[in-house]
Amino acid sequence: MEVVLATAAQQLAVIAADEVEQLLLSSSKPVLGLATGSSPLPIYNELIKRHRSEGLSFRHATAFLLDEYVGLQPGCPQSYRSVIEQEFTSHIDLPASALAGPQPNAEDPARSGPDYERLIAQSGGIDLQILGVGSDGHIAFNEPSSSLASRTRFKTLTDQTIEDNARFFDDDADAVPRHVLTQGVGTILEARHLVLIACGPGKAAAIAALVEGPVTAMCPASALQLHPKVTVLVDELAASELKQREYYRSAYRHKPAWQMAGS
Ligand code: GLP
């Protein structure tokens, strides 16, 4: 696992955008995994900027969402599909038909997860998955105690996540759906490169558990320790509880040029 520390979220966004750009330039059929939440927004803004100013193109790309609320009206501005369209994909040249998200199968709910897994598999699998982390260590909507081998399925949100996400629902916790459809931890671990971004003191405990804690279902993000290619991008505040902070700084400073994105 590579841990990169920076003082500003914008520096982290540039590093993540370099990885995405390298993928877009090197693959004829790049497949991106997109996360919602506030953490990845600087990455999306940096990519929009590169699309506008340098012509970075997403026209051959496919994108998959990590998760979605269940029970919101179609087109509801808080649905993760609407959020990602509004914050990111409507500003780039990704074809609208190339964006997919988990959707409940109304006739046969049990098929909802496998349907989505099949779509991802048909695309050839996700090359680069952007991730945030919940303050309780959840990834996507895999709440603590989620199986580390889980696949896309329905989950019930914890009170903590409802409270954290109420800010997107006019601070009305009762308006936040209790149920979601989310890629499983096992699904996420199949992406070829995981890029997780976290900023601010509210993420410090989750980042320490993710990077240095034991691998445990009580911190689903700790399963990233089992993946061969993970980049964790953190600002100083989110990194504040990491014991090996100085080592991560030194390892990044001495990173061989050939390992940098785009070299
Ligand atoms: C939600 C999303 C996660 C996201 C998390 C953190 O629960 N399902 O994918 O990582 O929130 O969000 P934020 O980046 O806004 O702190």
Tab-separated table of C-alpha atoms and ligand atoms in Angstrom:
chain	number	residue	atom	x	y	z
A	1	MET	CA	0.000	0.000	0.000
A	2	GLU	CA	1.359	3.400	-0.931
A	3	VAL	CA	0.446	6.240	1.444
A	4	VAL	CA	0.940	9.768	0.115
A	5	LEU	CA	0.719	12.766	2.455
A	6	ALA	CA	0.176	16.347	1.376
A	7	THR	CA	-0.868	19.582	3.013
A	8	ALA	CA	-3.620	20.410	0.541
A	9	ALA	CA	-6.381	18.336	-1.026
A	10	GLN	CA	-5.528	19.923	-4.385
A	11	GLN	CA	-2.049	18.315	-4.362
A	12	LEU	CA	-3.677	14.943	-3.715
A	13	ALA	CA	-6.180	15.570	-6.505
A	14	VAL	CA	-3.338	16.187	-8.970
A	15	ILE	CA	-1.710	12.867	-8.037
A	16	ALA	CA	-4.998	10.984	-8.484
A	17	ALA	CA	-5.772	12.799	-11.747
A	18	ASP	CA	-2.307	11.835	-13.056
A	19	GLU	CA	-3.200	8.172	-12.467
A	20	VAL	CA	-6.542	8.563	-14.241
A	21	GLU	CA	-4.916	10.439	-17.114
A	22	GLN	CA	-2.282	7.751	-17.535
A	23	LEU	CA	-5.033	5.122	-17.732
A	24	LEU	CA	-7.038	7.122	-20.277
A	25	LEU	CA	-3.958	7.590	-22.450
A	26	SER	CA	-2.755	4.009	-22.262
A	27	SER	CA	-5.979	2.022	-22.648
A	28	SER	CA	-8.353	1.834	-25.597
A	29	LYS	CA	-11.224	0.821	-23.263
A	30	PRO	CA	-10.518	2.330	-19.836
A	31	VAL	CA	-12.940	1.391	-17.066
A	32	LEU	CA	-13.259	3.779	-14.132
A	33	GLY	CA	-14.909	3.218	-10.767
A	34	LEU	CA	-16.383	6.425	-9.360
A	35	ALA	CA	-17.156	7.238	-5.737
A	36	THR	CA	-19.557	9.894	-4.528
A	37	GLY	CA	-19.116	11.947	-1.362
A	38	SER	CA	-17.170	15.148	-0.893
A	39	SER	CA	-13.685	13.605	-0.730
A	40	PRO	CA	-13.242	12.832	-4.457
A	41	LEU	CA	-14.607	16.215	-5.649
A	42	PRO	CA	-11.155	17.849	-5.992
A	43	ILE	CA	-10.122	14.892	-8.208
A	44	TYR	CA	-13.189	15.342	-10.422
A	45	ASN	CA	-12.593	19.099	-10.618
A	46	GLU	CA	-8.975	18.520	-11.644
A	47	LEU	CA	-10.084	16.060	-14.353
A	48	ILE	CA	-12.740	18.493	-15.632
A	49	LYS	CA	-10.041	21.162	-15.796
A	50	ARG	CA	-7.750	18.865	-17.817
A	51	HIS	CA	-10.627	17.939	-20.119
A	52	ARG	CA	-11.328	21.618	-20.812
A	53	SER	CA	-7.802	22.910	-21.039
A	54	GLU	CA	-5.862	19.927	-22.422
A	55	GLY	CA	-8.579	17.970	-24.178
A	56	LEU	CA	-8.230	14.966	-21.874
A	57	SER	CA	-10.922	12.696	-23.269
A	58	PHE	CA	-13.208	10.146	-21.646
A	59	ARG	CA	-15.072	9.227	-24.830
A	60	HIS	CA	-13.836	5.621	-24.883
A	61	ALA	CA	-14.216	5.144	-21.135
A	62	THR	CA	-16.868	3.320	-19.131
A	63	ALA	CA	-17.664	4.276	-15.542
A	64	PHE	CA	-19.303	2.371	-12.702
A	65	LEU	CA	-20.682	3.831	-9.492
A	66	LEU	CA	-19.828	2.169	-6.206
A	67	ASP	CA	-23.236	2.399	-4.612
A	68	GLU	CA	-26.708	3.926	-4.687
A	69	TYR	CA	-29.511	4.774	-2.308
A	70	VAL	CA	-32.644	2.657	-2.608
A	71	GLY	CA	-36.084	4.275	-2.654
A	72	LEU	CA	-35.338	7.758	-3.990
A	73	GLN	CA	-37.418	8.986	-6.934
A	74	PRO	CA	-35.626	8.598	-10.296
A	75	GLY	CA	-33.628	11.738	-11.037
A	76	CYS	CA	-33.751	12.831	-7.381
A	77	PRO	CA	-30.799	15.237	-6.951
A	78	GLN	CA	-29.474	13.259	-3.954
A	79	SER	CA	-29.251	9.974	-5.854
A	80	TYR	CA	-25.621	9.093	-6.402
A	81	ARG	CA	-26.173	8.892	-10.142
A	82	SER	CA	-27.505	12.470	-10.204
A	83	VAL	CA	-24.690	13.661	-7.954
A	84	ILE	CA	-21.945	12.164	-10.107
A	85	GLU	CA	-23.573	13.503	-13.286
A	86	GLN	CA	-23.852	16.948	-11.797
A	87	GLU	CA	-20.416	17.055	-10.177
A	88	PHE	CA	-18.424	15.260	-12.837
A	89	THR	CA	-19.680	13.382	-15.872
A	90	SER	CA	-21.868	16.135	-17.365
A	91	HIS	CA	-18.705	18.269	-17.576
A	92	ILE	CA	-16.611	15.765	-19.538
A	93	ASP	CA	-17.133	13.820	-22.755
A	94	LEU	CA	-18.042	10.484	-21.144
A	95	PRO	CA	-21.057	9.217	-23.149
A	96	ALA	CA	-24.180	9.187	-20.924
A	97	SER	CA	-24.700	5.516	-21.821
A	98	ALA	CA	-21.231	4.677	-20.483
A	99	LEU	CA	-22.159	5.474	-16.867
A	100	ALA	CA	-23.734	2.676	-14.828
A	101	GLY	CA	-24.786	2.372	-11.219
A	102	PRO	CA	-26.365	-0.348	-9.093
A	103	GLN	CA	-30.130	-0.460	-9.618
A	104	PRO	CA	-32.756	-2.474	-7.787
A	105	ASN	CA	-34.346	-5.123	-10.004
A	106	ALA	CA	-38.039	-4.492	-9.256
A	107	GLU	CA	-39.244	-7.941	-10.388
A	108	ASP	CA	-36.563	-9.924	-8.652
A	109	PRO	CA	-34.681	-7.880	-6.008
A	110	ALA	CA	-32.287	-10.755	-5.314
A	111	ARG	CA	-30.947	-10.356	-8.833
A	112	SER	CA	-30.003	-6.686	-8.377
A	113	GLY	CA	-26.498	-7.415	-7.111
A	114	PRO	CA	-25.603	-10.193	-9.575
A	115	ASP	CA	-27.007	-8.044	-12.454
A	116	TYR	CA	-24.574	-5.274	-11.581
A	117	GLU	CA	-21.657	-7.653	-11.103
A	118	ARG	CA	-22.358	-9.036	-14.586
A	119	LEU	CA	-22.272	-5.545	-16.115
A	120	ILE	CA	-18.918	-4.851	-14.502
A	121	ALA	CA	-17.530	-8.203	-15.655
A	122	GLN	CA	-18.767	-7.598	-19.228
A	123	SER	CA	-16.787	-4.352	-19.324
A	124	GLY	CA	-13.609	-6.300	-18.558
A	125	GLY	CA	-13.480	-5.181	-14.911
A	126	ILE	CA	-12.606	-1.866	-13.296
A	127	ASP	CA	-9.108	-0.564	-14.026
A	128	LEU	CA	-9.015	2.252	-11.496
A	129	GLN	CA	-11.421	2.649	-8.605
A	130	ILE	CA	-11.628	5.986	-6.821
A	131	LEU	CA	-12.656	5.612	-3.179
A	132	GLY	CA	-13.464	7.687	-0.140
A	133	VAL	CA	-13.813	6.298	3.361
A	134	GLY	CA	-16.560	6.775	5.932
A	135	SER	CA	-15.657	8.055	9.383
A	136	ASP	CA	-16.424	4.539	10.703
A	137	GLY	CA	-14.147	2.869	8.147
A	138	HIS	CA	-16.794	1.933	5.589
A	139	ILE	CA	-16.013	1.836	1.877
A	140	ALA	CA	-18.822	2.330	-0.611
A	141	PHE	CA	-21.710	1.452	1.738
A	142	ASN	CA	-20.066	-1.590	3.320
A	143	GLU	CA	-20.730	-0.810	6.950
A	144	PRO	CA	-18.651	-2.262	9.815
A	145	SER	CA	-19.246	-6.026	10.077
A	146	SER	CA	-19.641	-6.367	6.277
A	147	SER	CA	-18.063	-9.531	4.971
A	148	LEU	CA	-14.668	-8.837	3.431
A	149	ALA	CA	-15.698	-11.238	0.639
A	150	SER	CA	-19.058	-9.516	0.025
A	151	ARG	CA	-20.444	-8.878	-3.452
A	152	THR	CA	-22.918	-6.233	-4.667
A	153	ARG	CA	-26.024	-6.444	-2.465
A	154	PHE	CA	-28.534	-4.493	-0.381
A	155	LYS	CA	-27.295	-3.082	2.908
A	156	THR	CA	-28.890	-1.177	5.784
A	157	LEU	CA	-27.037	1.983	6.814
A	158	THR	CA	-25.797	2.591	10.336
A	159	ASP	CA	-27.037	5.576	12.345
A	160	GLN	CA	-23.534	7.044	12.052
A	161	THR	CA	-23.634	7.022	8.233
A	162	ILE	CA	-27.191	8.393	8.201
A	163	GLU	CA	-26.015	11.221	10.438
A	164	ASP	CA	-22.876	11.855	8.323
A	165	ASN	CA	-24.895	11.967	5.092
A	166	ALA	CA	-27.827	14.034	6.406
A	167	ARG	CA	-25.938	17.127	5.239
A	168	PHE	CA	-26.888	16.209	1.668
A	169	PHE	CA	-30.571	16.022	2.703
A	170	ASP	CA	-30.979	19.504	4.255
A	171	ASP	CA	-29.651	18.104	7.553
A	172	ASP	CA	-32.768	15.960	7.851
A	173	ALA	CA	-31.596	12.512	8.968
A	174	ASP	CA	-35.126	11.144	8.458
A	175	ALA	CA	-34.867	11.936	4.744
A	176	VAL	CA	-31.752	9.759	4.276
A	177	PRO	CA	-32.744	6.355	2.888
A	178	ARG	CA	-31.989	3.459	5.260
A	179	HIS	CA	-31.308	1.050	2.410
A	180	VAL	CA	-28.703	1.052	-0.304
A	181	LEU	CA	-27.300	-1.166	-3.020
A	182	THR	CA	-23.532	-1.309	-2.817
A	183	GLN	CA	-20.614	-3.060	-4.415
A	184	GLY	CA	-19.233	-5.510	-1.892
A	185	VAL	CA	-15.752	-5.398	-0.394
A	186	GLY	CA	-14.865	-8.415	-2.544
A	187	THR	CA	-16.138	-6.609	-5.649
A	188	ILE	CA	-14.064	-3.523	-4.863
A	189	LEU	CA	-10.936	-5.619	-4.292
A	190	GLU	CA	-11.199	-6.871	-7.895
A	191	ALA	CA	-10.511	-3.428	-9.364
A	192	ARG	CA	-6.931	-3.366	-10.657
A	193	HIS	CA	-5.892	-0.167	-8.873
A	194	LEU	CA	-7.579	1.405	-5.842
A	195	VAL	CA	-7.066	5.127	-5.197
A	196	LEU	CA	-8.530	6.295	-1.885
A	197	ILE	CA	-8.629	9.942	-0.823
A	198	ALA	CA	-9.378	11.280	2.661
A	199	CYS	CA	-8.986	14.730	4.197
A	200	GLY	CA	-9.675	16.329	7.554
A	201	PRO	CA	-9.539	15.258	11.200
A	202	GLY	CA	-12.832	13.340	10.990
A	203	LYS	CA	-11.089	10.718	8.857
A	204	ALA	CA	-7.947	10.276	11.012
A	205	ALA	CA	-9.159	7.253	12.990
A	206	ALA	CA	-10.527	5.514	9.883
A	207	ILE	CA	-7.251	6.082	8.007
A	208	ALA	CA	-5.167	4.717	10.900
A	209	ALA	CA	-7.391	1.621	11.063
A	210	LEU	CA	-7.339	1.205	7.280
A	211	VAL	CA	-3.561	1.486	6.863
A	212	GLU	CA	-2.108	0.195	10.133
A	213	GLY	CA	-4.887	-1.628	11.944
A	214	PRO	CA	-5.705	-5.310	11.744
A	215	VAL	CA	-7.669	-6.537	8.734
A	216	THR	CA	-11.131	-6.772	10.197
A	217	ALA	CA	-14.751	-6.626	9.100
A	218	MET	CA	-15.210	-3.965	11.781
A	219	CYS	CA	-13.217	-1.667	9.468
A	220	PRO	CA	-14.163	-2.770	5.943
A	221	ALA	CA	-11.592	-0.353	4.491
A	222	SER	CA	-8.824	-2.392	6.171
A	223	ALA	CA	-9.440	-5.044	3.487
A	224	LEU	CA	-7.447	-2.759	1.189
A	225	GLN	CA	-4.363	-4.195	2.907
A	226	LEU	CA	-5.061	-7.386	0.947
A	227	HIS	CA	-4.934	-5.646	-2.442
A	228	PRO	CA	-1.664	-5.516	-4.425
A	229	LYS	CA	-2.068	-1.970	-5.784
A	230	VAL	CA	-3.509	0.679	-3.475
A	231	THR	CA	-2.743	4.389	-3.300
A	232	VAL	CA	-3.981	6.148	-0.148
A	233	LEU	CA	-3.970	9.947	-0.531
A	234	VAL	CA	-4.294	11.840	2.754
A	235	ASP	CA	-3.853	15.362	4.016
A	236	GLU	CA	-1.912	15.988	7.241
A	237	LEU	CA	-5.085	15.997	9.347
A	238	ALA	CA	-6.374	12.689	8.047
A	239	ALA	CA	-2.831	11.283	8.478
A	240	SER	CA	-2.465	12.532	12.048
A	241	GLU	CA	-3.044	9.144	13.731
A	242	LEU	CA	-0.691	7.174	11.454
A	243	LYS	CA	2.298	5.819	13.398
A	244	GLN	CA	4.498	5.435	10.326
A	245	ARG	CA	3.874	8.927	8.934
A	246	GLU	CA	7.560	9.731	8.509
A	247	TYR	CA	8.226	6.479	6.686
A	248	TYR	CA	5.402	7.156	4.179
A	249	ARG	CA	6.770	10.645	3.557
A	250	SER	CA	10.253	9.299	2.967
A	251	ALA	CA	9.082	6.443	0.736
A	252	TYR	CA	7.197	8.898	-1.489
A	253	ARG	CA	10.148	11.315	-1.610
A	254	HIS	CA	12.399	8.474	-2.743
A	255	LYS	CA	9.951	6.925	-5.151
A	256	PRO	CA	11.775	5.909	-8.327
A	257	ALA	CA	10.886	8.133	-11.321
A	258	TRP	CA	9.797	5.128	-13.371
A	259	GLN	CA	7.038	4.398	-10.865
A	260	MET	CA	5.432	7.835	-11.169
A	261	ALA	CA	2.218	8.113	-13.237
A	262	GLY	CA	2.892	9.250	-16.768
A	263	SER	CA	6.618	8.490	-16.743
B	1	GLP	C1	-20.706	7.677	1.674
B	1	GLP	C2	-20.328	6.930	0.409
B	1	GLP	C3	-18.880	6.512	0.396
B	1	GLP	C4	-18.010	7.681	0.802
B	1	GLP	C5	-18.372	8.125	2.200
B	1	GLP	C6	-17.526	9.282	2.681
B	1	GLP	O1	-21.119	6.842	2.692
B	1	GLP	N1	-21.138	5.794	0.187
B	1	GLP	O2	-18.528	6.046	-0.890
B	1	GLP	O3	-16.658	7.304	0.754
B	1	GLP	O4	-19.731	8.542	2.186
B	1	GLP	O5	-18.004	10.478	2.139
B	1	GLP	P1	-17.259	11.857	2.203
B	1	GLP	O6	-16.178	11.781	1.191
B	1	GLP	O7	-18.306	12.871	1.819
B	1	GLP	O8	-16.759	12.024	3.576
